[in-house]
């Protein structure tokens, strides 16, 4: 009995050993002063910089209050609860990213609180990077993105020229090639707001009243409806939108969070398994396999940028991922004809399922990378 | 009042009252399960098992004291979100133990028709570990939070000591209330006591579950923190009745969807399990008793 009691007490104490300590800090000039009452929440600053911010919260109301710092999506970054009347409490929060956060006082401890924005600027402090490996990974991946953008602009220009010259066969041949460079880096394009829908929206996802532009609009013109009065204009717009993407990616301040690289690698694989395996991506042209390969290549490039870190922290995982990529590439190679692929409508259901299984197996491994990279 | 309050710092009475209500709530949350547990044991004439309760409580209090002093005199502190996650996990563990206990006592009690006392006794044979753990978690889950509050209040940079005094007075009142409830419970006859405290305990456990879920949502472990099921306007949880309801049932006027669903589902399922008619009257009752008695001695 005694032994089992001790064991249980040890188990019982487990959650309490998870206690993460943070450094205490004392009041200083840089602190943000929050004065709460029952119906107001005065905050001495509306902006801050990334890193640690200290809030001094005073409750001058008659109700017990709470103070929260929220990131996007109401994710709590820090909180002090149970601030009694007359009490001053301190909250130290690390705000890792330049972003707009929200500060909230909750008099009476209920509801969504009295909120206001708190705009944080400065360098990302998401991960400490003593060895510089993370920064190197981000640099490597950024170089990759930029190289793909050059090829994307180049091949898209040829694609658009073929359309505008009325050379339909050549345009059809160039379509999957231009897309390849886009599909390799799509998660980055998605990070620039409305750009991805402009470039890559499918007809099925069109909302009423929305103007359909981008690759898939041109795909329909080429394969189904024939050249339309506005086809040339849509083709020009595609070039303009890609030029905009290139400007964003080539800007001096374009940086990639090292932990996002793993997210991109995962995102690219998810693309295949959620929307491409069914063949609905390139529904008119059936060039889906070009996109598959491009997504896989892009994912592999992202993982490659992280490889030094993976090798150091979890070499087994690195090896498993490498094996899975090789396996998937070999499977895709069965469908190759010369520089291209067979059309996806000739791929049987059984073959699609095999592809799907291999992608899922790879995805399961890649999903562990972010934690390895983020963990110290 | 709020206009006045905005103009200057609140009066001493307001400070005492506000902090006192917090202490009252934290005290009730920590004490209520322990109170019922102790009453159970006394009613079942198992005072010998009470030491496990006190040991569990003591362990929790020691832990709270260590955390308090480590933070108060140390240079590190626990961040509020971490405390939430700890309280959340501890709450879930407490719910599991309470539920198992209530349902188990029911079977044990009903198996021996009429001999409720013996049934409870049997249920408590395997009890020490469960009793100790439950007492530890019931107090410990609020303890970490209270330790943090105490530090915050003791180091209150506004310099006033009224809030700390209020907090301590509130905890004291909670202790007195808990003891009063304990003696009230003792006055019930055994069958009534068993049935009503078990139902009460199920409702309390539902509240603890919902509290734990909210804590894990605040700590970003579970999603849906901003997704409210409803928000009762006009209900003020910082009043005395709001505090007592929050303290005993963990009631709050603005539960999240996940919280409210868990509360309802838990109540429906566990109450149904508890209240469902017993299938077989178990003719082997007498042998069960003697078996357990010989086993125990």
XYZ file of C-alpha atoms in Angstrom:
673
model
C 0.000 0.000 0.000
C 2.695 2.438 0.955
C 4.580 1.910 -2.265
C 1.515 2.419 -4.433
C 0.593 5.518 -2.480
C 3.998 6.992 -3.111
C 3.760 6.126 -6.785
C 0.387 7.781 -6.988
C 1.572 10.875 -5.226
C 4.404 11.095 -7.678
C 1.955 10.758 -10.546
C -0.309 13.282 -8.917
C 2.495 15.794 -8.704
C 3.280 15.407 -12.394
C 1.151 18.213 -13.769
C 2.656 20.577 -11.267
C 6.137 19.764 -12.409
C 5.194 21.173 -15.797
C 5.364 24.612 -14.266
C 7.252 26.855 -16.600
C 9.071 29.652 -14.911
C 9.408 33.095 -16.303
C 11.670 35.796 -15.066
C 10.165 38.341 -12.753
C 10.673 41.928 -13.652
C 10.349 45.131 -11.750
C 8.590 48.266 -12.837
C 10.504 50.393 -15.291
C 10.057 53.234 -17.758
C 9.194 51.035 -20.715
C 6.163 49.545 -18.976
C 2.723 49.911 -20.394
C 0.400 51.338 -17.779
C -3.119 49.969 -17.810
C -5.756 51.676 -15.704
C -8.972 49.758 -15.470
C -12.292 50.798 -14.014
C -15.724 49.213 -14.186
C -16.348 50.688 -17.602
C -13.035 51.786 -19.041
C -9.615 50.470 -19.838
C -6.964 53.154 -20.333
C -3.701 52.016 -21.829
C -0.651 54.262 -21.889
C 0.662 53.010 -25.217
C -0.914 51.702 -28.377
C 2.296 50.380 -29.888
C 5.207 48.261 -28.755
C 8.140 46.253 -30.003
C 8.628 42.521 -30.252
C 9.986 40.735 -27.217
C 9.035 41.169 -23.591
C 6.481 43.758 -22.684
C 5.534 44.536 -19.113
C 2.028 45.701 -18.346
C 1.269 47.358 -15.002
C -2.435 46.900 -14.487
C -4.240 48.918 -11.852
C -7.874 48.300 -11.035
C -9.520 51.535 -9.957
C -12.978 50.117 -10.335
C -15.211 48.462 -7.785
C -15.426 45.112 -9.582
C -12.787 42.462 -9.811
C -11.195 42.638 -13.238
C -8.978 40.645 -15.549
C -6.472 41.738 -18.142
C -5.629 39.762 -21.274
C -3.290 40.060 -24.217
C -4.683 38.297 -27.275
C -3.060 37.405 -30.570
C -5.072 36.872 -33.719
C -7.985 34.496 -33.292
C -8.330 35.310 -29.584
C -5.318 33.223 -28.705
C -4.274 34.290 -25.216
C -0.647 35.414 -24.967
C -0.867 36.346 -21.317
C -3.381 37.107 -18.615
C -3.788 38.274 -15.072
C -6.969 37.202 -13.400
C -8.607 38.268 -10.176
C -7.344 41.814 -9.956
C -9.277 43.113 -6.982
C -10.313 46.749 -6.576
C -7.354 48.983 -5.723
C -4.896 46.345 -6.722
C -1.981 46.721 -9.069
C -0.719 43.619 -10.804
C 2.020 43.077 -13.283
C 1.924 41.009 -16.457
C 4.984 40.224 -18.505
C 4.250 38.918 -21.960
C 6.566 37.906 -24.746
C 5.139 39.043 -28.044
C 7.249 37.208 -30.594
C 5.881 38.574 -33.849
C 5.297 41.956 -35.355
C 1.515 41.970 -35.481
C -1.586 43.628 -34.147
C -2.480 42.218 -30.758
C -5.492 43.059 -28.636
C -5.512 44.155 -25.040
C -8.628 43.529 -23.009
C -9.829 44.510 -19.558
C -12.724 42.411 -18.285
C -14.451 44.202 -15.428
C -16.542 41.643 -13.557
C -14.483 38.918 -15.274
C -17.072 38.260 -17.985
C -17.557 38.513 -21.711
C -15.065 39.582 -24.304
C -13.973 42.648 -22.390
C -13.104 46.214 -23.285
C -10.637 45.801 -26.101
C -8.170 47.816 -28.057
C -5.455 47.135 -30.550
C -1.809 47.036 -29.628
C 0.439 47.230 -32.665
C 3.778 45.527 -32.264
C 6.666 46.103 -34.649
C 10.215 44.800 -34.797
C 12.088 41.639 -35.645
C 10.515 38.283 -35.085
C 11.642 36.668 -31.864
C 9.820 33.440 -32.445
C 12.782 31.236 -31.837
C 16.107 31.847 -30.255
C 18.785 30.863 -32.643
C 22.139 30.677 -31.016
C 23.840 28.676 -33.697
C 22.430 30.727 -36.556
C 21.093 27.556 -38.151
C 17.547 28.804 -38.227
C 18.522 32.048 -39.911
C 20.541 30.080 -42.413
C 17.585 27.797 -43.136
C 15.356 30.823 -43.672
C 17.930 32.386 -45.992
C 18.289 29.179 -47.962
C 14.570 28.789 -48.365
C 14.182 32.440 -49.362
C 16.812 31.963 -52.076
C 14.800 29.012 -53.339
C 11.573 31.021 -53.410
C 13.264 33.851 -55.286
C 14.774 31.482 -57.845
C 11.367 29.961 -58.522
C 9.861 33.408 -58.978
C 12.343 34.199 -61.762
C 11.347 31.017 -63.592
C 7.672 31.680 -62.913
C 7.841 35.131 -64.483
C 9.763 33.764 -67.448
C 7.491 30.814 -68.244
C 4.329 32.804 -67.587
C 5.495 35.432 -70.079
C 5.920 32.692 -72.704
C 2.539 31.210 -71.828
C 0.806 34.572 -72.146
C 2.636 35.341 -75.397
C 1.431 32.047 -76.885
C -2.168 32.796 -75.944
C -2.025 36.298 -77.343
C -0.436 35.019 -80.560
C -3.377 32.634 -80.910
C -1.074 29.635 -80.644
C -3.394 27.422 -78.630
C -1.354 24.207 -78.802
C 1.776 25.929 -77.562
C -0.186 27.663 -74.815
C -1.612 24.317 -73.701
C 1.871 22.847 -73.559
C 3.195 25.792 -71.548
C 0.295 25.861 -69.081
C 1.488 23.082 -66.746
C 5.085 24.264 -66.992
C 4.357 27.815 -65.874
C 2.183 26.436 -63.077
C 5.005 24.225 -61.868
C 6.952 27.197 -60.550
C 3.859 28.577 -58.889
C 2.872 25.301 -57.278
C 6.325 24.891 -55.772
C 6.025 28.087 -53.736
C 2.279 28.467 -53.340
C 2.215 28.763 -49.520
C 4.386 31.871 -49.780
C 2.079 33.393 -52.390
C -0.791 32.622 -50.027
C 0.877 34.705 -47.370
C 0.269 37.842 -49.444
C -3.415 38.222 -48.806
C -5.638 38.108 -51.840
C -2.937 37.134 -54.292
C -3.507 33.400 -54.369
C -7.213 33.626 -55.276
C -6.348 36.042 -58.094
C -3.811 33.625 -59.507
C -5.106 30.185 -58.739
C -8.847 30.269 -58.061
C -10.831 27.336 -59.399
C -14.199 27.806 -61.051
C -15.890 25.703 -58.388
C -14.698 28.112 -55.699
C -15.955 31.251 -57.451
C -18.280 33.315 -55.342
C -21.226 35.154 -56.893
C -20.081 38.435 -58.397
C -16.403 37.554 -58.152
C -14.294 38.189 -61.264
C -12.493 35.033 -62.240
C -8.868 35.549 -63.165
C -5.704 33.504 -63.073
C -4.435 30.223 -64.384
C -7.649 28.240 -64.182
C -9.701 30.854 -66.048
C -7.183 30.634 -68.898
C -7.250 26.845 -68.604
C -10.983 26.843 -69.288
C -10.585 29.211 -72.230
C -7.899 27.027 -73.747
C -9.490 23.641 -73.224
C -13.241 24.243 -73.130
C -14.712 27.514 -74.301
C -12.093 28.722 -76.736
C -10.563 32.185 -76.701
C -12.946 34.788 -75.254
C -13.049 38.535 -75.903
C -11.347 39.169 -72.570
C -8.894 36.291 -72.662
C -5.980 38.536 -73.573
C -6.829 40.928 -70.767
C -6.960 38.060 -68.266
C -3.595 36.842 -69.525
C -2.133 40.335 -69.069
C -3.586 40.479 -65.579
C -1.875 37.183 -64.754
C 1.470 38.733 -65.666
C 0.699 41.805 -63.567
C -0.274 39.713 -60.532
C 2.831 37.578 -60.811
C 4.970 40.693 -61.156
C 3.394 41.897 -57.917
C 4.231 38.579 -56.247
C 7.811 38.906 -57.509
C 8.062 42.421 -56.065
C 6.900 41.178 -52.669
C 9.285 38.262 -52.613
C 12.240 40.293 -53.863
C 11.662 43.125 -51.415
C 14.555 43.699 -49.036
C 12.389 43.206 -45.986
C 10.856 39.916 -47.162
C 11.762 37.428 -44.504
C 10.612 33.924 -43.686
C 10.059 32.720 -40.184
C 12.139 29.542 -39.815
C 9.275 27.724 -38.163
C 7.034 28.574 -41.114
C 9.272 26.656 -43.517
C 8.124 23.382 -42.025
C 4.555 24.648 -42.245
C 5.064 25.316 -45.949
C 6.476 21.826 -46.488
C 3.418 20.392 -44.810
C 1.016 22.770 -46.550
C 2.237 21.722 -49.975
C 1.581 18.065 -49.215
C -1.813 18.873 -47.748
C -2.680 20.645 -51.000
C -2.246 17.405 -52.860
C -4.153 15.243 -50.474
C -7.042 17.615 -49.869
C -7.751 19.080 -53.279
C -5.588 17.549 -55.959
C -5.831 13.801 -55.536
C -9.418 14.027 -56.740
C -8.395 15.678 -60.000
C -10.464 18.788 -59.407
C -7.489 21.181 -59.552
C -6.889 20.986 -63.290
C -10.324 19.792 -64.223
C -10.167 20.919 -67.866
C -6.551 20.197 -68.730
C -5.947 17.118 -66.557
C -2.390 18.281 -65.962
C -2.689 17.564 -62.247
C 0.407 15.387 -62.118
C 2.610 18.349 -63.027
C 1.146 20.140 -60.013
C 1.666 17.072 -57.821
C 5.299 16.891 -58.722
C 5.714 20.638 -58.206
C 4.112 20.500 -54.752
C 6.323 17.576 -53.813
C 9.429 19.368 -55.127
C 8.557 22.520 -53.220
C 7.972 20.537 -50.049
C 11.275 18.745 -50.504
C 13.102 22.040 -51.025
C 11.638 23.414 -47.796
C 12.710 20.308 -45.910
C 16.149 20.528 -47.526
C 16.591 24.033 -46.125
C 15.869 22.647 -42.662
C 17.944 19.524 -43.147
C 21.033 20.629 -41.168
C 18.815 21.255 -38.140
C 16.933 17.996 -38.625
C 20.160 16.041 -38.993
C 21.385 17.433 -35.724
C 18.218 17.111 -33.678
C 16.480 14.091 -35.126
C 18.505 12.246 -37.769
C 16.082 9.315 -37.788
C 13.216 11.581 -38.769
C 15.379 13.197 -41.466
C 16.139 9.760 -42.871
C 12.524 8.633 -42.825
C 11.427 11.783 -44.630
C 14.154 11.387 -47.210
C 13.099 7.770 -47.836
C 9.459 8.736 -48.192
C 10.254 11.493 -50.679
C 12.293 9.042 -52.733
C 9.443 6.542 -52.654
C 6.883 9.138 -53.725
C 9.133 10.424 -56.514
C 9.548 6.883 -57.782
C 5.784 6.405 -57.797
C 5.245 9.651 -59.670
C 7.961 8.644 -62.160
C 5.751 5.785 -63.348
C 3.467 8.382 -64.868
C 6.178 10.334 -66.649
C 6.310 10.679 -70.410
C 9.409 12.535 -71.520
C 9.479 15.912 -69.778
C 5.869 15.697 -68.762
C 3.249 13.366 -67.355
C 0.253 11.388 -68.486
C -3.053 13.200 -68.146
C -4.687 12.632 -64.813
C -7.951 11.315 -66.255
C -5.988 8.258 -67.411
C -4.845 7.509 -63.854
C -7.001 4.747 -62.389
C -8.726 4.905 -59.037
C -6.358 2.273 -57.641
C -3.334 4.283 -58.748
C -4.803 7.435 -57.221
C -5.235 5.616 -53.942
C -1.666 4.436 -53.991
C -0.473 8.000 -54.559
C -2.729 9.180 -51.779
C -1.341 6.622 -49.354
C 2.237 7.592 -50.106
C 1.484 11.270 -49.698
C -0.229 10.655 -46.378
C 2.694 8.571 -45.147
C 5.115 11.340 -46.088
C 2.850 13.993 -44.612
C 2.742 12.160 -41.285
C 6.524 12.396 -41.026
C 6.777 15.980 -42.261
C 4.192 17.044 -39.701
C 6.746 16.380 -36.966
C 9.322 18.732 -38.404
C 7.870 21.980 -37.116
C 8.112 20.850 -33.525
C 11.685 19.700 -33.988
C 12.617 23.038 -35.518
C 10.752 25.127 -32.957
C 11.919 23.128 -29.950
C 15.147 24.085 -28.328
C -20.305 54.416 -8.316
C -18.213 53.691 -11.334
C -17.841 57.390 -12.078
C -16.576 57.941 -8.563
C -14.332 54.930 -8.821
C -12.837 56.204 -12.032
C -11.903 59.463 -10.386
C -9.831 58.009 -7.579
C -8.715 54.726 -6.097
C -11.502 52.663 -4.576
C -12.339 52.884 -0.911
C -10.902 50.501 1.671
C -14.266 48.757 1.937
C -14.385 48.171 -1.804
C -10.836 46.847 -1.766
C -11.574 44.482 1.114
C -14.830 43.308 -0.396
C -13.491 42.763 -3.912
C -10.494 40.755 -2.783
C -12.535 39.005 -0.130
C -14.895 37.639 -2.749
C -11.936 36.236 -4.659
C -10.661 34.543 -1.539
C -14.140 33.216 -0.823
C -14.444 31.761 -4.300
C -11.000 30.159 -4.366
C -11.572 28.771 -0.866
C -14.931 27.254 -1.733
C -13.619 25.770 -4.956
C -10.827 24.095 -3.075
C -12.842 23.050 -0.045
C -16.145 21.725 -1.268
C -15.034 18.353 -2.577
C -12.864 17.778 0.481
C -15.817 18.650 2.693
C -18.077 16.041 1.098
C -15.297 13.491 1.100
C -14.748 13.985 4.825
C -18.487 13.812 5.511
C -18.681 10.552 3.562
C -15.959 9.010 5.637
C -17.434 10.113 8.925
C -20.906 8.900 7.952
C -19.462 5.570 6.890
C -17.737 5.373 10.265
C -14.403 5.285 8.603
C -12.773 8.066 10.550
C -9.562 6.088 10.295
C -9.490 6.922 6.565
C -9.735 10.657 7.296
C -5.968 10.777 7.650
C -5.689 10.180 3.897
C -7.835 13.222 3.263
C -5.712 15.396 5.515
C -2.550 13.998 3.994
C -3.784 14.915 0.519
C -4.818 18.375 1.670
C -1.545 18.804 3.496
C 0.445 17.799 0.424
C -1.473 20.333 -1.635
C -1.034 23.073 0.964
C 2.682 22.347 1.235
C 2.935 22.562 -2.520
C 1.091 25.883 -2.526
C 3.368 27.206 0.208
C 6.464 26.115 -1.686
C 5.246 27.768 -4.853
C 4.323 30.921 -2.953
C 7.649 31.263 -1.187
C 9.687 30.212 -4.205
C 8.066 32.945 -6.245
C 7.923 35.509 -3.467
C 11.588 35.238 -2.589
C 12.871 33.972 -5.900
C 13.496 35.747 -9.148
C 11.174 33.639 -11.259
C 7.445 33.487 -11.497
C 4.910 31.173 -13.094
C 3.204 32.763 -16.029
C -0.545 33.021 -15.809
C -1.182 30.820 -18.815
C 0.918 28.002 -17.394
C -1.031 28.214 -14.155
C -4.225 27.899 -16.198
C -2.998 24.759 -17.924
C -1.991 23.221 -14.585
C -5.361 24.039 -13.052
C -7.060 22.624 -16.133
C -5.250 19.303 -16.013
C -5.701 18.968 -12.255
C -9.424 19.701 -12.639
C -9.852 16.974 -15.218
C -8.086 14.467 -12.973
C -10.288 15.487 -10.031
C -13.413 15.025 -12.173
C -12.348 11.532 -13.185
C -11.756 10.511 -9.580
C -14.992 12.068 -8.284
C -17.019 10.393 -11.030
C -15.442 7.010 -10.467
C -15.992 7.370 -6.748
C -19.649 8.373 -6.962
C -20.552 5.630 -9.431
C -18.583 3.048 -7.552
C -20.121 3.897 -4.187
C -23.545 3.563 -5.775
C -22.925 -0.009 -6.909
C -21.261 -0.922 -3.683
C -24.078 0.565 -1.634
C -26.926 -0.917 -3.636
C -25.471 -4.385 -3.781
C -26.060 -4.771 -0.093
C -29.692 -3.841 0.250
C -30.312 -1.850 3.368
C -26.757 -2.116 4.558
C -25.592 1.132 3.072
C -22.993 1.587 5.741
C -21.300 -1.682 4.984
C -21.451 -0.904 1.294
C -19.651 2.363 1.714
C -17.147 0.703 3.888
C -16.464 -1.802 1.168
C -16.122 0.945 -1.377
C -13.540 2.595 0.806
C -11.377 -0.469 1.196
C -9.448 0.293 -1.952
C -9.787 3.930 -1.083
C -6.699 5.409 0.565
C -4.912 6.142 -2.669
C -8.040 7.476 -4.348
C -8.959 9.537 -1.290
C -5.511 11.019 -0.976
C -5.272 11.846 -4.665
C -8.706 13.377 -4.772
C -8.038 15.562 -1.754
C -4.732 16.592 -3.265
C -6.219 17.570 -6.609
C -9.310 19.210 -5.164
C -7.113 21.586 -3.209
C -4.101 21.628 -5.506
C -5.976 22.700 -8.618
C -7.003 25.921 -6.922
C -3.810 26.051 -4.904
C -1.490 27.002 -7.719
C -3.797 29.803 -8.743
C -4.195 30.975 -5.171
C -0.425 30.906 -4.630
C -0.022 33.179 -7.627
C -2.733 35.478 -6.322
C -1.070 35.638 -2.920
C 2.226 36.603 -4.494
C 0.563 39.224 -6.628
C -1.302 40.601 -3.655
C 1.654 40.454 -1.282
C 3.865 42.227 -3.802
C 1.120 44.602 -4.806
C 2.998 47.545 -6.274
C 0.189 49.919 -5.395
C 1.417 49.474 -1.816
C -1.916 48.929 -0.124
C -2.241 45.858 2.038
C -6.053 45.924 2.113
C -6.436 43.622 -0.884
C -4.230 40.960 0.724
C -6.114 41.225 4.002
C -9.366 40.938 2.054
C -8.124 37.876 0.231
C -7.124 36.140 3.457
C -10.431 37.074 5.135
C -12.271 35.659 2.126
C -10.412 32.358 2.410
C -11.248 32.322 6.110
C -14.957 32.858 5.408
C -14.828 30.069 2.830
C -13.305 27.765 5.418
C -16.042 28.641 7.918
C -18.757 28.063 5.287
C -17.203 24.761 4.313
C -17.144 23.589 7.909
C -20.762 24.717 8.373
C -21.820 22.764 5.292
C -19.941 19.783 6.663
C -21.919 19.770 9.892
C -25.127 20.358 7.978
C -24.347 17.307 5.872
C -23.615 15.232 8.971
C -27.118 15.892 10.299
C -28.786 14.152 7.330
C -29.768 10.519 7.709
C -27.522 8.108 5.918
C -29.653 7.238 2.865
C -30.623 10.868 2.274
C -27.063 11.941 2.777
C -25.717 9.430 0.321
C -28.232 10.201 -2.392
C -28.151 13.980 -2.174
C -24.460 14.467 -1.645
C -23.766 12.162 -4.559
C -26.036 14.234 -6.824
C -24.531 17.425 -5.426
C -21.081 16.045 -6.046
C -21.971 15.212 -9.648
C -23.118 18.787 -10.226
C -19.953 20.087 -8.568
C -17.848 17.772 -10.714
C -19.621 19.007 -13.847
C -18.616 22.508 -12.780
C -15.033 21.432 -12.207
C -14.991 19.822 -15.639
C -16.284 22.981 -17.234
C -13.758 25.039 -15.245
C -10.950 22.760 -16.395
C -12.009 23.078 -20.009
C -12.132 26.861 -19.805
C -8.693 26.893 -18.190
C -7.279 24.744 -20.968
C -8.919 27.020 -23.535
C -7.379 30.078 -21.915
C -4.034 28.288 -21.850
C -4.357 27.660 -25.608
C -4.453 23.885 -25.159
C -8.052 23.546 -26.338
C -9.598 25.650 -29.124
C -12.669 27.860 -29.004
C -11.777 30.301 -26.228
C -13.640 33.129 -27.939
C -16.643 31.042 -28.890
C -19.299 31.778 -26.276
C -22.427 29.699 -25.856
C -24.290 32.611 -24.282
C -23.643 35.654 -22.168
C -26.116 36.504 -19.436
C -26.205 40.267 -19.236
C -27.165 41.616 -15.866
C -25.683 38.679 -13.994
C -22.729 40.002 -12.078
C -20.262 37.328 -10.953
C -18.444 39.780 -8.689
C -21.407 39.980 -6.323
C -21.524 37.747 -3.266
C -24.062 35.369 -4.810
C -22.098 35.255 -8.052
C -19.030 34.400 -6.018
C -20.769 31.650 -4.091
C -22.261 30.126 -7.242
C -18.869 30.277 -8.925
C -17.218 28.881 -5.834
C -19.513 25.914 -5.422
C -20.660 25.106 -8.964
C -18.020 26.966 -10.960
C -20.922 28.758 -12.581
C -20.157 31.651 -14.895
C -22.534 33.681 -17.031
C -20.467 33.452 -20.206
C -19.467 29.840 -20.833
C -17.856 28.876 -24.107
C -19.684 26.438 -26.362
C -17.251 23.679 -25.468
C -17.647 24.367 -21.745
C -21.424 24.402 -21.835
C -21.620 21.252 -23.970
C -19.226 19.367 -21.713
C -21.209 20.468 -18.656
C -24.530 19.298 -20.095
C -23.177 16.042 -21.495
C -21.399 15.186 -18.280
C -24.463 15.912 -16.144
C -26.829 13.946 -18.372
C -24.547 10.931 -18.728
C -23.355 10.678 -15.144
C -26.745 11.444 -13.573
C -28.335 8.835 -15.838
C -25.708 6.316 -14.802
C -26.164 7.193 -11.171
C -29.965 7.232 -11.117
C -30.608 4.245 -13.379
C -32.428 1.441 -11.604
C -30.233 -1.281 -10.247
C -30.673 -4.446 -12.328
C -30.008 -7.336 -9.950
C -30.461 -7.152 -6.184
C -27.374 -9.331 -5.776
C -28.309 -12.271 -3.562
C -24.668 -12.843 -2.728
C -24.639 -9.681 -0.655
C -23.974 -11.339 2.652
C -20.996 -13.234 1.377
C -19.642 -10.091 -0.219
C -19.646 -8.361 3.143
C -17.985 -11.154 4.974
C -15.480 -11.534 2.175
C -14.601 -7.882 2.283
C -14.420 -7.909 6.053
C -12.063 -10.845 6.214
C -10.095 -9.348 3.394
C -9.749 -6.118 5.251
C -8.726 -7.500 8.617
